[in-house]
Coordinates of C-alpha atoms in Angstrom, one line a residue:
M8 CA 0.0 -0.1 0.0
F9 CA 2.9 2.6 1.0
N10 CA 4.6 1.6 -2.4
K11 CA 1.6 2.4 -4.6
I12 CA 1.5 6.0 -2.6
L13 CA 4.9 6.5 -3.2
A14 CA 5.0 5.4 -6.8
T15 CA 2.0 7.9 -7.3
M16 CA 3.7 11.0 -5.7
R17 CA 6.6 10.6 -8.0
S18 CA 4.6 10.1 -11.0
L19 CA 3.0 13.6 -10.0
F20 CA 6.4 15.2 -9.4
F21 CA 7.6 14.3 -12.8
N22 CA 4.8 15.0 -15.0
K23 CA 4.9 18.7 -13.0
K24 CA 8.6 18.7 -14.0
S25 CA 8.2 17.3 -17.5
H26 CA 5.1 20.2 -18.0
Q27 CA 7.7 22.9 -16.9
F28 CA 10.3 21.9 -19.1
E29 CA 7.8 21.5 -21.8
E30 CA 6.7 25.2 -21.0
Q31 CA 10.4 26.7 -20.9
D32 CA 11.3 24.8 -24.3
K33 CA 7.9 26.6 -25.9
D34 CA 9.4 29.8 -24.5
I35 CA 13.2 29.2 -25.9
T36 CA 11.8 28.0 -29.3
A37 CA 9.4 31.1 -29.4
K38 CA 12.5 33.8 -28.5
N39 CA 14.6 31.6 -30.6
N40 CA 11.9 32.2 -33.6
L41 CA 11.9 35.9 -32.8
E42 CA 15.2 36.2 -33.1
Y43 CA 15.8 34.4 -35.9
N44 CA 13.0 36.5 -37.8
S45 CA 14.5 39.6 -36.3
E46 CA 17.4 38.8 -38.0
K47 CA 16.0 37.7 -41.0
I48 CA 14.1 40.9 -41.5
K49 CA 17.3 43.0 -40.8
K50 CA 19.0 41.2 -43.5
N51 CA 16.5 41.4 -45.9
T52 CA 16.3 45.2 -45.2
I53 CA 19.9 45.6 -46.1
K54 CA 19.9 43.6 -49.2
D55 CA 16.7 46.0 -50.2
Q56 CA 18.7 48.9 -48.8
I57 CA 21.7 47.5 -51.1
K58 CA 19.5 46.8 -54.3
Y59 CA 18.0 50.2 -54.1
S60 CA 21.2 52.1 -53.9
V61 CA 22.4 49.9 -57.1
S62 CA 19.1 51.2 -59.0
I63 CA 20.2 54.4 -58.3
E64 CA 23.4 54.6 -59.8
A65 CA 22.4 52.9 -62.9
P66 CA 20.3 56.0 -64.4
N67 CA 23.4 58.1 -63.7
F68 CA 25.7 55.9 -65.8
Q69 CA 22.9 55.6 -68.6
K70 CA 22.8 59.5 -68.4
K71 CA 26.5 59.8 -69.2
V72 CA 26.7 57.1 -71.9
S73 CA 23.9 59.1 -73.6
Q74 CA 25.9 62.9 -73.0
K75 CA 28.9 60.8 -74.8
K76 CA 26.6 59.4 -77.5
K77 CA 25.4 63.1 -78.1
L78 CA 28.8 64.7 -78.1
K79 CA 29.6 61.9 -80.6
K80 CA 27.0 62.8 -83.0
Y81 CA 28.3 66.3 -83.3
D82 CA 32.0 65.4 -83.8
Y83 CA 34.1 67.2 -86.4
T84 CA 37.6 68.4 -86.6
K85 CA 38.3 71.8 -85.7
A86 CA 41.1 72.9 -88.5
R87 CA 44.1 74.8 -87.2
K88 CA 45.9 75.4 -90.5
L89 CA 44.6 77.5 -92.9
S90 CA 43.8 76.2 -96.4
D91 CA 43.7 77.8 -99.7
N92 CA 40.9 76.5 -101.0
V93 CA 37.5 76.0 -98.9
T94 CA 33.8 75.9 -99.2
V95 CA 31.8 78.2 -97.2
I96 CA 28.4 77.0 -95.7
D97 CA 25.8 78.9 -93.9
F98 CA 22.1 77.6 -93.2
E99 CA 18.8 79.8 -92.4
T100 CA 16.8 77.9 -90.0
T101 CA 13.8 78.1 -88.0
G102 CA 15.2 79.2 -84.5
F103 CA 18.5 78.2 -83.0
D104 CA 17.8 74.5 -81.6
P105 CA 19.4 71.6 -83.9
I106 CA 16.9 68.8 -82.4
K107 CA 13.5 70.8 -82.5
N108 CA 14.2 73.6 -85.2
E109 CA 14.7 73.0 -89.2
I110 CA 16.6 74.2 -91.8
I111 CA 15.1 75.9 -94.5
Q112 CA 17.6 77.4 -96.6
V113 CA 21.2 75.9 -97.4
G114 CA 24.0 78.0 -99.1
A115 CA 27.7 77.2 -100.0
I116 CA 30.5 78.6 -102.0
K117 CA 33.9 77.1 -103.3
Y118 CA 36.6 78.7 -103.4
I119 CA 39.8 78.2 -105.0
N120 CA 42.9 80.5 -103.9
G121 CA 40.2 83.1 -102.8
I122 CA 38.4 83.0 -106.2
E123 CA 34.8 81.5 -106.5
S124 CA 34.2 78.4 -108.4
E125 CA 31.2 77.1 -107.4
R126 CA 27.6 77.7 -105.8
F127 CA 25.2 75.4 -103.9
I128 CA 21.8 77.2 -103.0
K129 CA 18.5 75.6 -102.1
Y130 CA 15.2 76.4 -100.1
V131 CA 13.8 73.5 -97.7
K132 CA 10.3 72.7 -97.1
P133 CA 10.1 72.2 -93.2
S134 CA 7.7 70.0 -91.5
E135 CA 5.8 72.9 -89.6
S136 CA 4.9 76.5 -90.7
I137 CA 7.6 79.1 -90.8
S138 CA 7.0 81.6 -88.0
S139 CA 6.4 85.4 -88.6
R140 CA 9.5 86.3 -86.5
I141 CA 11.8 84.0 -88.7
S142 CA 10.0 85.4 -92.1
K143 CA 10.6 88.6 -91.1
L144 CA 14.5 88.1 -90.1
T145 CA 15.3 86.0 -93.4
G146 CA 12.8 86.9 -95.9
I147 CA 11.6 83.0 -96.0
S148 CA 8.2 82.5 -95.6
D149 CA 5.9 79.5 -96.2
E150 CA 4.9 80.7 -99.7
T151 CA 9.1 80.9 -100.3
V152 CA 9.2 76.9 -99.4
K153 CA 6.2 75.9 -101.1
T154 CA 7.4 73.9 -103.7
A155 CA 10.9 73.4 -102.1
P156 CA 12.3 69.8 -101.7
P157 CA 12.5 68.3 -98.3
I158 CA 15.7 68.3 -96.3
V159 CA 16.5 64.7 -96.6
K160 CA 16.9 65.1 -100.5
T161 CA 18.9 68.6 -100.3
L162 CA 21.3 67.0 -97.7
K163 CA 22.0 63.9 -100.2
E164 CA 23.0 66.6 -102.8
F165 CA 25.2 68.5 -100.2
V166 CA 27.1 65.9 -98.7
L167 CA 28.4 65.2 -102.2
F168 CA 29.0 68.8 -102.9
L169 CA 31.1 68.9 -99.4
E170 CA 33.2 66.0 -100.4
K171 CA 36.8 66.1 -99.4
E172 CA 36.2 69.9 -98.8
T173 CA 37.6 72.2 -96.0
I174 CA 34.6 73.6 -94.2
V175 CA 34.4 77.2 -93.5
A176 CA 31.5 78.9 -91.4
H177 CA 31.0 81.8 -88.9
N178 CA 30.2 80.9 -85.6
A179 CA 30.7 77.3 -87.2
S180 CA 29.6 75.2 -84.1
F181 CA 25.9 76.3 -84.9
D182 CA 25.9 75.1 -88.7
M183 CA 27.7 72.1 -88.0
K184 CA 25.1 71.1 -85.3
F185 CA 22.3 71.5 -88.0
L186 CA 24.3 69.5 -90.7
L187 CA 25.2 66.9 -88.1
E188 CA 22.0 66.4 -86.6
N189 CA 20.1 66.1 -89.7
L190 CA 22.5 63.9 -91.5
N191 CA 22.6 61.8 -88.4
K192 CA 19.2 61.9 -88.3
F193 CA 18.3 60.4 -92.0
D194 CA 21.2 57.8 -91.8
I195 CA 23.4 60.0 -94.6
L196 CA 26.8 58.7 -94.8
H197 CA 29.4 61.5 -94.8
E198 CA 33.1 61.8 -94.0
K199 CA 34.1 63.7 -90.8
Y200 CA 34.7 67.3 -91.7
R201 CA 37.5 69.6 -91.1
V202 CA 36.5 72.9 -90.3
I203 CA 37.6 76.4 -89.7
D204 CA 35.6 79.1 -87.8
T205 CA 36.0 82.8 -88.7
L206 CA 34.3 83.7 -85.5
S207 CA 37.7 82.6 -83.9
L208 CA 39.9 84.1 -86.5
A209 CA 37.8 87.7 -86.7
R210 CA 38.5 87.6 -83.1
R211 CA 42.2 87.1 -83.2
H212 CA 43.0 89.7 -85.6
I213 CA 39.9 92.1 -85.7
T214 CA 40.0 93.4 -82.4
E215 CA 39.0 97.2 -83.0
I216 CA 35.1 96.7 -83.3
E217 CA 32.5 96.6 -80.9
N218 CA 31.3 93.0 -81.6
H219 CA 32.1 90.0 -84.2
K220 CA 28.8 89.3 -85.3
L221 CA 28.9 88.9 -89.3
P222 CA 26.9 92.2 -90.0
T223 CA 29.1 94.2 -87.9
L224 CA 32.3 92.3 -89.8
K225 CA 30.3 93.2 -93.1
K226 CA 30.5 96.7 -92.3
Y227 CA 34.0 97.1 -91.4
L228 CA 35.1 95.2 -94.5
E229 CA 32.8 97.6 -96.6
I230 CA 31.4 94.4 -98.2
E231 CA 27.9 94.8 -100.3
A232 CA 25.9 91.9 -99.3
N233 CA 22.4 91.3 -97.7
S234 CA 22.2 89.7 -94.2
H235 CA 20.4 86.6 -93.2
D236 CA 20.5 85.0 -96.3
A237 CA 22.5 81.4 -97.0
I238 CA 24.4 82.5 -99.9
E239 CA 24.9 86.1 -99.1
D240 CA 26.0 85.4 -95.8
C241 CA 28.6 82.7 -97.5
F242 CA 29.9 85.6 -99.8
V243 CA 30.5 87.6 -96.6
T244 CA 32.3 84.9 -94.7
G245 CA 34.4 83.9 -97.8
K246 CA 35.6 87.6 -97.9
L247 CA 36.1 87.5 -94.5
Y248 CA 38.2 84.2 -94.1
Y249 CA 40.7 85.3 -96.7
H250 CA 41.2 88.6 -95.1
C251 CA 42.1 87.0 -91.8
K252 CA 44.1 84.6 -93.6
A253 CA 46.2 87.4 -95.1
L254 CA 46.7 88.9 -92.0
E255 CA 47.7 85.8 -90.3
E256 CA 50.5 85.1 -93.0
N257 CA 51.5 89.1 -93.0
T258 CA 50.5 89.3 -96.8
I259 CA 48.5 92.6 -95.7

């Protein structure tokens, strides 16, 4: 009888201990799960932060690449040595932006040792109407270009005219941007052009005038010609080029 009572008491004692251990195990397991999940959340957060950091850098890299490509398409050689034979070019446009605005007149004159040998002059029909401001400045209206060819046709002819020529232009970066923007836009094959800027030449050799705009230089050199007409501006630029060339070579 005593043995049965003792066995019953032992059974109750161990069951209570076992229950306490199970509760402790549950607490430990829950604590471990909480720590594990917390650590997992931290790791995922760090991963997300790393991914986000990379995604910010990528667009900046793409932007730099795009800028390089943009610079590349306006690439030409700035000539240091002045040539005896040159082709002077000039464009009349609907504005100052080579991407948004369009060429409405193309002019060029070839010179051999300062003597005119050939001309290229074409009106171009733009895709949009010419503003009254541009018409007033250039004298070119929608009516003027009504039957003119589109720019792509004119440029294909113009590229042949410029083949192996040294180009001269006043404020050359303006004309070259319009030329190269349109050649690239219509996938027209062309050489890398060699270019001389008469604006730089005039600033170097003609210092006694208020500015170096073409109308001011035209007046200074006493040249009879209209302004803001492609072929007339080519004529003035040609005279200016050979004048500056003579000054540089000390022949006048």
